[in-house]
């Protein structure tokens, strides 16, 4: 049996160029979904609802980073929403420093397309155990940064993915 999930973790997503506003230097991206993801301790399913996702840090101007490096700031989170499709989305604005411009040009050119979110898990509930594999539904988590990364973990969501259907959750879904 693995220990219950806790602490800081990350998930990755995809940037799509059609969701980029070149004049405003912004991109709209999906940063969290309910797509199951395999961790060392079992399968993780983020509960993407307003009651489960603490968005305060993101709403207060969290940074857009490169590769989760807190010293490599290239922008800021401008706004956050959790859609009826249970996907967390953010509008990010790129800075005007030389580094931010370099990254912005790579986003515009379709070179940097993968996005990841860093978050802390505050509560996870075991919803299923099948052949020794445990599935946890994360019912309280706190995103604290969004990063552009080279290798995504969850490529089911990303910039411009607002029309994508929500994935099927694993296990029991709490009543809302």
CSV table of N, CA and C in Angstrom, one decimal:
chain,number,residue,atom,x,y,z
A,1,UNK,N,0.8,-1.2,0.0
A,1,UNK,CA,0.0,0.0,0.0
A,1,UNK,C,0.9,1.2,0.0
A,2,UNK,N,0.6,2.2,-0.8
A,2,UNK,CA,1.3,3.4,-0.9
A,2,UNK,C,0.8,4.5,0.0
A,3,UNK,N,1.6,5.4,0.4
A,3,UNK,CA,1.1,6.5,1.3
A,3,UNK,C,0.1,7.4,0.6
A,4,UNK,N,-0.8,8.0,1.3
A,4,UNK,CA,-1.7,8.9,0.7
A,4,UNK,C,-1.0,10.1,0.1
A,5,UNK,N,-1.5,10.6,-1.0
A,5,UNK,CA,-0.8,11.7,-1.7
A,5,UNK,C,-0.9,12.9,-0.9
A,6,UNK,N,0.2,13.7,-1.0
A,6,UNK,CA,0.3,15.0,-0.3
A,6,UNK,C,1.4,15.8,-0.9
A,7,UNK,N,1.5,17.0,-0.6
A,7,UNK,CA,2.7,17.8,-1.0
A,7,UNK,C,2.5,18.5,-2.4
A,8,UNK,N,3.6,19.0,-2.9
A,8,UNK,CA,3.6,19.7,-4.2
A,8,UNK,C,3.7,18.7,-5.3
A,9,UNK,N,3.0,18.9,-6.4
A,9,UNK,CA,3.1,18.1,-7.6
A,9,UNK,C,2.8,18.9,-8.8
A,10,UNK,N,2.9,18.3,-10.0
A,10,UNK,CA,2.8,19.0,-11.2
A,10,UNK,C,2.0,18.2,-12.2
A,11,UNK,N,1.3,18.8,-13.2
A,11,UNK,CA,0.7,18.2,-14.3
A,11,UNK,C,1.0,19.1,-15.5
A,12,UNK,N,1.0,18.4,-16.7
A,12,UNK,CA,1.4,19.2,-17.9
A,12,UNK,C,0.2,19.1,-18.9
A,13,UNK,N,0.2,20.1,-19.8
A,13,UNK,CA,-0.9,20.3,-20.7
A,13,UNK,C,-0.3,20.8,-22.1
A,14,UNK,N,-1.2,21.3,-23.0
A,14,UNK,CA,-0.7,21.7,-24.3
A,14,UNK,C,-1.2,23.1,-24.7
A,15,UNK,N,-0.3,23.9,-25.3
A,15,UNK,CA,-0.6,25.2,-25.8
A,15,UNK,C,-1.0,25.1,-27.2
A,16,UNK,N,-2.2,25.8,-27.6
A,16,UNK,CA,-2.6,25.8,-29.0
A,16,UNK,C,-2.5,27.2,-29.5
A,17,UNK,N,-1.9,27.5,-30.6
A,17,UNK,CA,-1.6,28.8,-31.1
A,17,UNK,C,-2.9,29.7,-31.4
A,18,UNK,N,-4.0,29.0,-31.7
A,18,UNK,CA,-5.2,29.8,-32.0
A,18,UNK,C,-5.8,30.6,-30.8
A,19,UNK,N,-5.3,30.2,-29.6
A,19,UNK,CA,-5.8,30.9,-28.4
A,19,UNK,C,-4.9,32.0,-27.9
A,20,UNK,N,-4.0,32.4,-28.8
A,20,UNK,CA,-3.0,33.4,-28.5
A,20,UNK,C,-3.5,34.8,-29.0
A,21,UNK,N,-3.4,35.8,-28.2
A,21,UNK,CA,-3.7,37.2,-28.6
A,21,UNK,C,-2.4,37.9,-28.7
A,22,UNK,N,-1.9,38.1,-29.9
A,22,UNK,CA,-0.6,38.6,-30.2
A,22,UNK,C,-0.5,40.1,-29.7
A,23,UNK,N,-1.5,40.9,-29.9
A,23,UNK,CA,-1.5,42.3,-29.6
A,23,UNK,C,-1.4,42.5,-28.0
A,24,UNK,N,-2.2,41.6,-27.3
A,24,UNK,CA,-2.3,41.7,-25.9
A,24,UNK,C,-1.2,40.9,-25.2
A,25,UNK,N,-0.4,40.1,-25.9
A,25,UNK,CA,0.6,39.3,-25.4
A,25,UNK,C,0.0,38.3,-24.4
A,26,UNK,N,-1.2,37.7,-24.7
A,26,UNK,CA,-1.8,36.8,-23.8
A,26,UNK,C,-2.1,35.5,-24.5
A,27,UNK,N,-2.3,34.5,-23.7
A,27,UNK,CA,-2.7,33.1,-24.2
A,27,UNK,C,-3.7,32.6,-23.2
A,28,UNK,N,-4.7,31.9,-23.7
A,28,UNK,CA,-5.7,31.3,-22.9
A,28,UNK,C,-5.3,29.8,-22.9
A,29,UNK,N,-5.2,29.2,-21.7
A,29,UNK,CA,-4.8,27.8,-21.6
A,29,UNK,C,-5.6,27.1,-20.6
A,30,UNK,N,-5.8,25.8,-20.8
A,30,UNK,CA,-6.4,24.9,-19.8
A,30,UNK,C,-5.2,24.4,-19.0
A,31,UNK,N,-5.3,24.4,-17.7
A,31,UNK,CA,-4.2,24.0,-16.8
A,31,UNK,C,-4.6,22.8,-15.9
A,32,UNK,N,-5.8,22.4,-15.8
A,32,UNK,CA,-6.2,21.3,-15.0
A,32,UNK,C,-7.4,20.6,-15.6
A,33,UNK,N,-7.4,19.3,-15.6
A,33,UNK,CA,-8.6,18.5,-16.0
A,33,UNK,C,-8.8,17.3,-15.1
A,34,UNK,N,-9.8,16.6,-15.3
A,34,UNK,CA,-10.1,15.4,-14.5
A,34,UNK,C,-9.5,14.1,-15.2
A,35,UNK,N,-8.6,14.3,-16.1
A,35,UNK,CA,-8.0,13.1,-16.7
A,35,UNK,C,-7.1,12.4,-15.7
A,36,UNK,N,-7.3,11.1,-15.5
A,36,UNK,CA,-6.5,10.3,-14.6
A,36,UNK,C,-5.1,10.4,-15.0
A,37,UNK,N,-4.2,10.4,-13.9
A,37,UNK,CA,-2.8,10.5,-14.1
A,37,UNK,C,-2.1,9.5,-13.1
A,38,UNK,N,-1.2,8.7,-13.7
A,38,UNK,CA,-0.5,7.7,-12.8
A,38,UNK,C,0.7,8.4,-12.1
A,39,UNK,N,0.6,8.3,-10.8
A,39,UNK,CA,1.7,8.8,-9.9
A,39,UNK,C,2.4,7.5,-9.3
A,40,UNK,N,3.5,7.7,-8.5
A,40,UNK,CA,4.1,6.6,-7.9
A,40,UNK,C,3.2,6.0,-6.8
A,41,UNK,N,2.3,6.7,-6.3
A,41,UNK,CA,1.5,6.2,-5.2
A,41,UNK,C,0.1,5.7,-5.7
A,42,UNK,N,-0.2,5.8,-7.0
A,42,UNK,CA,-1.5,5.4,-7.5
A,42,UNK,C,-1.9,6.3,-8.6
A,43,UNK,N,-3.2,6.2,-8.9
A,43,UNK,CA,-3.8,7.0,-10.0
A,43,UNK,C,-4.4,8.3,-9.3
A,44,UNK,N,-4.2,9.4,-9.9
A,44,UNK,CA,-4.7,10.7,-9.4
A,44,UNK,C,-5.7,11.3,-10.3
A,45,UNK,N,-6.9,11.7,-9.8
A,45,UNK,CA,-7.9,12.4,-10.5
A,45,UNK,C,-8.2,13.7,-9.8
A,46,UNK,N,-7.9,14.8,-10.4
A,46,UNK,CA,-8.2,16.1,-9.8
A,46,UNK,C,-9.7,16.4,-9.9
A,47,UNK,N,-10.3,16.8,-8.8
A,47,UNK,CA,-11.7,17.2,-8.8
A,47,UNK,C,-11.7,18.6,-9.3
A,48,UNK,N,-12.0,18.9,-10.5
A,48,UNK,CA,-12.0,20.3,-11.1
A,48,UNK,C,-13.3,21.0,-10.9
A,49,UNK,N,-13.6,21.3,-9.6
A,49,UNK,CA,-14.8,22.1,-9.3
A,49,UNK,C,-14.4,23.3,-8.4
A,50,UNK,N,-15.2,24.3,-8.4
A,50,UNK,CA,-14.9,25.5,-7.6
A,50,UNK,C,-14.7,25.2,-6.1
A,51,UNK,N,-15.4,24.1,-5.6
A,51,UNK,CA,-15.2,23.8,-4.2
A,51,UNK,C,-14.0,23.0,-3.9
A,52,UNK,N,-13.4,22.4,-4.9
A,52,UNK,CA,-12.2,21.5,-4.7
A,52,UNK,C,-10.9,22.3,-5.0
A,53,UNK,N,-10.9,23.2,-6.0
A,53,UNK,CA,-9.7,23.9,-6.4
A,53,UNK,C,-9.6,25.3,-5.8
A,54,UNK,N,-8.6,25.5,-5.0
A,54,UNK,CA,-8.3,26.7,-4.4
A,54,UNK,C,-7.6,27.6,-5.4
A,55,UNK,N,-8.3,28.7,-5.9
A,55,UNK,CA,-7.7,29.5,-7.0
A,55,UNK,C,-7.1,30.8,-6.5
A,56,UNK,N,-7.1,31.0,-5.2
A,56,UNK,CA,-6.6,32.3,-4.7
A,56,UNK,C,-5.3,32.7,-5.1
A,57,UNK,N,-4.3,31.8,-5.1
A,57,UNK,CA,-2.9,32.1,-5.5
A,57,UNK,C,-2.9,32.5,-6.9
A,58,UNK,N,-3.6,31.7,-7.8
A,58,UNK,CA,-3.6,32.1,-9.2
A,58,UNK,C,-4.2,33.4,-9.5
A,59,UNK,N,-5.3,33.7,-8.8
A,59,UNK,CA,-6.1,34.9,-9.0
A,59,UNK,C,-5.3,36.1,-8.5
A,60,UNK,N,-4.4,35.9,-7.6
A,60,UNK,CA,-3.7,37.1,-7.0
A,60,UNK,C,-2.4,37.4,-7.8
A,61,UNK,N,-2.3,36.9,-9.0
A,61,UNK,CA,-1.2,37.2,-9.9
A,61,UNK,C,0.0,36.2,-9.8
A,62,UNK,N,-0.3,34.9,-9.8
A,62,UNK,CA,0.7,33.9,-9.8
A,62,UNK,C,1.5,34.1,-11.1
A,63,UNK,N,2.7,33.6,-11.1
A,63,UNK,CA,3.6,33.7,-12.2
A,63,UNK,C,3.5,32.6,-13.2
A,64,UNK,N,3.8,32.9,-14.5
A,64,UNK,CA,4.0,32.0,-15.6
A,64,UNK,C,5.5,31.7,-15.6
A,65,UNK,N,5.9,30.5,-15.4
A,65,UNK,CA,7.3,30.1,-15.4
A,65,UNK,C,7.7,29.3,-16.5
A,66,UNK,N,9.0,29.0,-16.7
A,66,UNK,CA,9.6,28.0,-17.6
A,66,UNK,C,10.0,26.9,-16.7
A,67,UNK,N,9.6,25.7,-17.0
A,67,UNK,CA,10.0,24.4,-16.4
A,67,UNK,C,9.9,24.5,-14.8
A,68,UNK,N,8.9,25.1,-14.3
A,68,UNK,CA,8.7,25.2,-12.8
A,68,UNK,C,9.9,25.8,-12.1
A,69,UNK,N,10.7,26.6,-12.8
A,69,UNK,CA,11.8,27.3,-12.2
A,69,UNK,C,11.4,28.7,-11.7
A,70,UNK,N,11.3,28.9,-10.4
A,70,UNK,CA,10.8,30.1,-9.8
A,70,UNK,C,11.7,31.3,-10.2
A,71,UNK,N,12.9,31.0,-10.7
A,71,UNK,CA,13.8,32.1,-11.1
A,71,UNK,C,13.6,32.4,-12.6
A,72,UNK,N,12.8,31.7,-13.3
A,72,UNK,CA,12.6,31.9,-14.7
A,72,UNK,C,11.2,32.3,-15.0
A,73,UNK,N,10.8,33.6,-14.6
A,73,UNK,CA,9.5,34.1,-14.7
A,73,UNK,C,9.4,34.8,-16.1
A,74,UNK,N,8.4,34.4,-16.8
A,74,UNK,CA,8.2,35.0,-18.2
A,74,UNK,C,6.8,35.7,-18.3
A,75,UNK,N,6.0,35.6,-17.3
A,75,UNK,CA,4.7,36.2,-17.4
A,75,UNK,C,3.9,36.1,-16.1
A,76,UNK,N,2.6,36.4,-16.2
A,76,UNK,CA,1.7,36.4,-15.0
A,76,UNK,C,0.3,35.9,-15.4
A,77,UNK,N,-0.3,35.3,-14.4
A,77,UNK,CA,-1.7,34.8,-14.6
A,77,UNK,C,-2.6,36.0,-14.4
A,78,UNK,N,-3.4,36.3,-15.5
A,78,UNK,CA,-4.3,37.4,-15.4
A,78,UNK,C,-5.7,37.1,-14.9
A,79,UNK,N,-6.2,35.9,-15.3
A,79,UNK,CA,-7.5,35.5,-14.8
A,79,UNK,C,-7.6,33.9,-14.8
A,80,UNK,N,-8.6,33.4,-14.0
A,80,UNK,CA,-8.8,32.0,-13.9
A,80,UNK,C,-10.3,31.7,-13.9
A,81,UNK,N,-10.7,30.6,-14.4
A,81,UNK,CA,-12.0,30.1,-14.4
A,81,UNK,C,-12.1,28.6,-14.4
A,82,UNK,N,-13.1,28.1,-13.8
A,82,UNK,CA,-13.3,26.6,-13.8
A,82,UNK,C,-14.6,26.4,-14.6
A,83,UNK,N,-14.5,25.8,-15.8
A,83,UNK,CA,-15.7,25.7,-16.6
A,83,UNK,C,-16.7,24.6,-16.2
A,84,UNK,N,-17.9,24.7,-16.8
A,84,UNK,CA,-18.9,23.6,-16.5
A,84,UNK,C,-18.4,22.3,-17.0
A,85,UNK,N,-17.4,22.3,-17.9
A,85,UNK,CA,-16.9,21.0,-18.3
A,85,UNK,C,-15.8,20.5,-17.4
A,86,UNK,N,-15.6,21.1,-16.2
A,86,UNK,CA,-14.7,20.7,-15.2
A,86,UNK,C,-13.2,20.8,-15.7
A,87,UNK,N,-12.9,21.9,-16.3
A,87,UNK,CA,-11.6,22.1,-16.7
A,87,UNK,C,-11.2,23.5,-16.2
A,88,UNK,N,-10.0,23.6,-15.6
A,88,UNK,CA,-9.5,24.9,-15.1
A,88,UNK,C,-8.8,25.6,-16.2
A,89,UNK,N,-9.1,26.9,-16.4
A,89,UNK,CA,-8.5,27.7,-17.5
A,89,UNK,C,-7.9,29.0,-17.0
A,90,UNK,N,-6.9,29.5,-17.6
A,90,UNK,CA,-6.3,30.7,-17.2
A,90,UNK,C,-5.9,31.5,-18.5
A,91,UNK,N,-6.0,32.9,-18.3
A,91,UNK,CA,-5.4,33.8,-19.3
A,91,UNK,C,-4.0,34.2,-18.7
A,92,UNK,N,-3.0,34.0,-19.4
A,92,UNK,CA,-1.6,34.4,-19.0
A,92,UNK,C,-1.1,35.5,-19.9
A,93,UNK,N,-0.4,36.4,-19.3
A,93,UNK,CA,0.2,37.6,-20.1
A,93,UNK,C,1.7,37.5,-20.0
A,94,UNK,N,2.4,37.5,-21.1
A,94,UNK,CA,3.8,37.5,-21.2
A,94,UNK,C,4.4,38.8,-20.9
A,95,UNK,N,5.6,38.8,-20.2
A,95,UNK,CA,6.3,40.0,-19.9
A,95,UNK,C,7.0,40.6,-21.1
A,96,UNK,N,7.8,41.6,-20.9
A,96,UNK,CA,8.5,42.3,-22.0
A,96,UNK,C,10.0,42.2,-21.8
A,97,UNK,N,10.5,41.4,-20.9
A,97,UNK,CA,11.9,41.2,-20.7
A,97,UNK,C,12.5,40.4,-21.9
A,98,UNK,N,13.8,40.4,-22.0
A,98,UNK,CA,14.4,39.7,-23.1
A,98,UNK,C,14.0,38.2,-23.1
A,99,UNK,N,14.1,37.6,-21.9
A,99,UNK,CA,13.7,36.2,-21.7
A,99,UNK,C,12.3,35.9,-22.0
A,100,UNK,N,11.4,36.8,-21.5
A,100,UNK,CA,9.9,36.7,-21.8
A,100,UNK,C,9.7,36.8,-23.3
A,101,UNK,N,10.3,37.7,-24.0
A,101,UNK,CA,10.2,37.9,-25.4
A,101,UNK,C,10.6,36.6,-26.2
A,102,UNK,N,11.7,36.1,-25.7
A,102,UNK,CA,12.3,34.8,-26.4
A,102,UNK,C,11.2,33.7,-26.3
A,103,UNK,N,10.7,33.5,-25.1
A,103,UNK,CA,9.7,32.5,-24.9
A,103,UNK,C,8.4,32.8,-25.6
A,104,UNK,N,8.0,34.0,-25.6
A,104,UNK,CA,6.8,34.5,-26.3
A,104,UNK,C,6.9,34.2,-27.8
A,105,UNK,N,8.0,34.4,-28.4
A,105,UNK,CA,8.3,34.1,-29.8
A,105,UNK,C,8.2,32.6,-30.1
A,106,UNK,N,8.7,31.8,-29.1
A,106,UNK,CA,8.6,30.4,-29.3
A,106,UNK,C,7.2,29.9,-29.2
A,107,UNK,N,6.4,30.5,-28.3
A,107,UNK,CA,4.9,30.2,-28.3
A,107,UNK,C,4.2,30.6,-29.6
A,108,UNK,N,4.5,31.8,-30.0
A,108,UNK,CA,3.9,32.2,-31.3
A,108,UNK,C,4.3,31.3,-32.5
A,109,UNK,N,5.5,30.9,-32.5
A,109,UNK,CA,6.0,30.0,-33.5
A,109,UNK,C,5.6,28.5,-33.4
A,110,UNK,N,4.9,28.2,-32.3
A,110,UNK,CA,4.5,26.8,-32.1
A,110,UNK,C,5.6,25.9,-31.6
A,111,UNK,N,6.7,26.5,-31.1
A,111,UNK,CA,7.8,25.7,-30.6
A,111,UNK,C,7.5,25.3,-29.1
A,112,UNK,N,7.1,26.2,-28.3
A,112,UNK,CA,6.8,25.9,-26.9
A,112,UNK,C,5.2,25.8,-26.8
A,113,UNK,N,4.8,24.5,-26.6
A,113,UNK,CA,3.4,24.3,-26.7
A,113,UNK,C,2.9,23.6,-25.4
A,114,UNK,N,3.8,23.0,-24.6
A,114,UNK,CA,3.4,22.2,-23.4
A,114,UNK,C,3.3,23.1,-22.2
A,115,UNK,N,2.3,22.9,-21.4
A,115,UNK,CA,2.0,23.6,-20.2
A,115,UNK,C,1.9,22.7,-19.0
A,116,UNK,N,2.3,23.1,-17.9
A,116,UNK,CA,2.2,22.3,-16.7
A,116,UNK,C,1.7,23.2,-15.5
A,117,UNK,N,1.1,22.6,-14.6
A,117,UNK,CA,0.6,23.4,-13.4
A,117,UNK,C,1.3,22.8,-12.2
A,118,UNK,N,1.8,23.7,-11.3
A,118,UNK,CA,2.3,23.2,-10.0
A,118,UNK,C,1.2,23.4,-9.0
A,119,UNK,N,1.0,22.4,-8.1
A,119,UNK,CA,-0.1,22.5,-7.1
A,119,UNK,C,0.2,21.7,-5.9
A,120,UNK,N,-0.4,22.1,-4.8
A,120,UNK,CA,-0.3,21.4,-3.5
A,120,UNK,C,-1.6,20.6,-3.3
A,121,UNK,N,-1.5,19.4,-2.9
A,121,UNK,CA,-2.6,18.5,-2.6
A,121,UNK,C,-2.9,18.7,-1.1
A,122,UNK,N,-4.1,19.1,-0.8
A,122,UNK,CA,-4.5,19.2,0.6
A,122,UNK,C,-5.3,18.1,1.1
A,123,UNK,N,-6.1,17.4,0.2
A,123,UNK,CA,-6.9,16.3,0.6
A,123,UNK,C,-7.2,15.4,-0.7
A,124,UNK,N,-7.0,14.1,-0.5
A,124,UNK,CA,-7.3,13.2,-1.5
A,124,UNK,C,-8.1,12.0,-0.9
A,125,UNK,N,-9.1,11.5,-1.6
A,125,UNK,CA,-9.9,10.4,-1.1
A,125,UNK,C,-9.7,9.2,-2.0
A,126,UNK,N,-9.4,8.1,-1.3
A,126,UNK,CA,-9.3,6.8,-2.0
A,126,UNK,C,-10.7,6.4,-2.6
A,127,UNK,N,-10.8,6.3,-3.9
A,127,UNK,CA,-12.1,5.9,-4.5
A,127,UNK,C,-12.2,4.5,-5.1
A,128,UNK,N,-11.0,3.9,-5.3
A,128,UNK,CA,-11.0,2.6,-5.9
A,128,UNK,C,-9.6,1.9,-5.7
A,129,UNK,N,-9.7,0.6,-5.5
A,129,UNK,CA,-8.5,-0.2,-5.4
A,129,UNK,C,-8.7,-1.4,-6.3
A,130,UNK,N,-7.9,-1.5,-7.4
A,130,UNK,CA,-8.1,-2.6,-8.3
A,130,UNK,C,-6.8,-3.3,-8.6
A,131,UNK,N,-6.6,-4.5,-8.3
A,131,UNK,CA,-5.4,-5.3,-8.5
A,131,UNK,C,-4.2,-4.5,-7.9
A,132,UNK,N,-4.3,-4.0,-6.8
A,132,UNK,CA,-3.2,-3.3,-6.1
A,132,UNK,C,-3.0,-1.9,-6.6
A,133,UNK,N,-3.7,-1.4,-7.5
A,133,UNK,CA,-3.6,0.0,-8.0
A,133,UNK,C,-4.7,0.8,-7.3
A,134,UNK,N,-4.3,1.8,-6.6
A,134,UNK,CA,-5.2,2.7,-5.9
A,134,UNK,C,-5.5,3.9,-6.7
A,135,UNK,N,-6.8,4.3,-6.7
A,135,UNK,CA,-7.2,5.6,-7.4
A,135,UNK,C,-7.7,6.6,-6.4
A,136,UNK,N,-7.1,7.7,-6.4
A,136,UNK,CA,-7.4,8.8,-5.5
A,136,UNK,C,-8.1,10.0,-6.2
A,137,UNK,N,-9.2,10.5,-5.7
A,137,UNK,CA,-9.8,11.7,-6.2
A,137,UNK,C,-9.3,12.9,-5.3
A,138,UNK,N,-8.6,13.8,-5.9
A,138,UNK,CA,-8.1,15.0,-5.1
A,138,UNK,C,-9.2,16.0,-5.0
A,139,UNK,N,-9.7,16.1,-3.8
A,139,UNK,CA,-10.9,16.9,-3.5
A,139,UNK,C,-10.6,18.3,-2.9
A,140,UNK,N,-9.3,18.5,-2.7
A,140,UNK,CA,-8.9,19.8,-2.2
A,140,UNK,C,-7.4,20.0,-2.7
A,141,UNK,N,-7.2,20.9,-3.7
A,141,UNK,CA,-5.9,21.2,-4.1
A,141,UNK,C,-5.7,22.7,-4.5
A,142,UNK,N,-4.5,23.1,-4.5
A,142,UNK,CA,-4.2,24.6,-4.6
A,142,UNK,C,-3.1,24.8,-5.7
A,143,UNK,N,-3.5,25.2,-6.9
A,143,UNK,CA,-2.5,25.5,-7.9
A,143,UNK,C,-1.8,26.8,-7.5
A,144,UNK,N,-0.4,26.9,-7.7
A,144,UNK,CA,0.3,28.0,-7.3
A,144,UNK,C,1.2,28.6,-8.4
A,145,UNK,N,1.3,27.9,-9.5
A,145,UNK,CA,2.0,28.5,-10.7
A,145,UNK,C,1.7,27.7,-11.9
A,146,UNK,N,1.9,28.3,-13.1
A,146,UNK,CA,1.7,27.6,-14.4
A,146,UNK,C,3.0,27.8,-15.1
A,147,UNK,N,3.5,26.7,-15.7
A,147,UNK,CA,4.8,26.7,-16.4
A,147,UNK,C,4.7,26.2,-17.9
A,148,UNK,N,5.6,26.7,-18.7
A,148,UNK,CA,5.8,26.1,-20.0
A,148,UNK,C,6.9,25.1,-19.8
A,149,UNK,N,6.6,23.9,-20.3
A,149,UNK,CA,7.5,22.7,-20.1
A,149,UNK,C,7.8,22.0,-21.4
A,150,UNK,N,8.8,21.2,-21.4
A,150,UNK,CA,9.2,20.4,-22.6
A,150,UNK,C,8.4,19.1,-22.7
A,151,UNK,N,8.1,18.5,-21.6
A,151,UNK,CA,7.4,17.2,-21.7
A,151,UNK,C,6.1,17.2,-20.8
A,152,UNK,N,4.9,17.1,-21.4
A,152,UNK,CA,3.7,17.2,-20.6
A,152,UNK,C,3.3,15.8,-19.9
A,153,UNK,N,2.6,15.9,-18.8
A,153,UNK,CA,2.1,14.7,-18.2
A,153,UNK,C,0.6,14.5,-18.6
A,154,UNK,N,-0.2,15.6,-18.6
A,154,UNK,CA,-1.6,15.5,-19.0
A,154,UNK,C,-1.8,16.4,-20.3
A,155,UNK,N,-1.7,15.7,-21.4
A,155,UNK,CA,-1.8,16.5,-22.7
A,155,UNK,C,-3.3,16.6,-23.1
A,156,UNK,N,-4.2,16.3,-22.2
A,156,UNK,CA,-5.6,16.3,-22.6
A,156,UNK,C,-6.2,17.7,-22.7
A,157,UNK,N,-5.5,18.7,-22.1
A,157,UNK,CA,-6.0,20.1,-22.1
A,157,UNK,C,-4.8,21.0,-22.3
A,158,UNK,N,-5.1,22.2,-22.7
A,158,UNK,CA,-4.1,23.2,-23.0
A,158,UNK,C,-4.7,24.5,-23.5
A,159,UNK,N,-3.9,25.3,-24.1
A,159,UNK,CA,-4.3,26.5,-24.7
A,159,UNK,C,-5.3,26.3,-25.8
A,160,UNK,N,-6.5,26.9,-25.8
A,160,UNK,CA,-7.5,26.8,-26.8
A,160,UNK,C,-8.3,25.5,-26.7
A,161,UNK,N,-8.3,24.8,-25.7
A,161,UNK,CA,-9.0,23.5,-25.6
A,161,UNK,C,-10.4,23.7,-25.0
A,162,UNK,N,-11.0,24.9,-25.1
A,162,UNK,CA,-12.3,25.1,-24.4
A,162,UNK,C,-13.4,24.2,-25.1
A,163,UNK,N,-13.3,23.8,-26.3
A,163,UNK,CA,-14.3,23.0,-27.0
A,163,UNK,C,-14.1,21.5,-26.7
A,164,UNK,N,-13.1,21.1,-26.0
A,164,UNK,CA,-12.8,19.7,-25.8
A,164,UNK,C,-13.8,19.2,-24.8
A,165,UNK,N,-14.3,17.9,-25.0
A,165,UNK,CA,-15.2,17.3,-24.0
A,165,UNK,C,-14.4,17.0,-22.7
A,166,UNK,N,-15.1,17.0,-21.6
A,166,UNK,CA,-14.5,16.6,-20.3
A,166,UNK,C,-14.2,15.1,-20.3
A,167,UNK,N,-13.1,14.7,-19.8
A,167,UNK,CA,-12.8,13.3,-19.7
A,167,UNK,C,-13.7,12.6,-18.7
A,168,UNK,N,-13.8,11.3,-18.8
A,168,UNK,CA,-14.6,10.5,-17.8
A,168,UNK,C,-13.8,10.3,-16.6
A,169,UNK,N,-14.3,10.7,-15.4
A,169,UNK,CA,-13.6,10.4,-14.2
A,169,UNK,C,-13.5,9.0,-13.8
A,170,UNK,N,-12.5,8.6,-13.0
A,170,UNK,CA,-12.4,7.2,-12.5
A,170,UNK,C,-13.1,7.2,-11.1
A,171,UNK,N,-13.8,6.1,-10.8
A,171,UNK,CA,-14.3,5.9,-9.5
A,171,UNK,C,-15.6,6.7,-9.3
A,172,UNK,N,-16.0,6.8,-8.0
A,172,UNK,CA,-17.3,7.5,-7.7
A,172,UNK,C,-17.1,9.0,-7.7
A,173,UNK,N,-18.0,9.7,-8.2
A,173,UNK,CA,-18.0,11.1,-8.2
A,173,UNK,C,-18.9,11.6,-7.1
A,174,UNK,N,-18.3,12.5,-6.2
A,174,UNK,CA,-19.2,13.0,-5.1
A,174,UNK,C,-20.4,13.8,-5.7
A,175,UNK,N,-21.5,13.7,-4.9
A,175,UNK,CA,-22.7,14.5,-5.3
A,175,UNK,C,-22.4,16.0,-5.2
A,176,UNK,N,-22.9,16.8,-6.1
A,176,UNK,CA,-22.7,18.2,-6.0
A,176,UNK,C,-24.0,18.9,-5.6
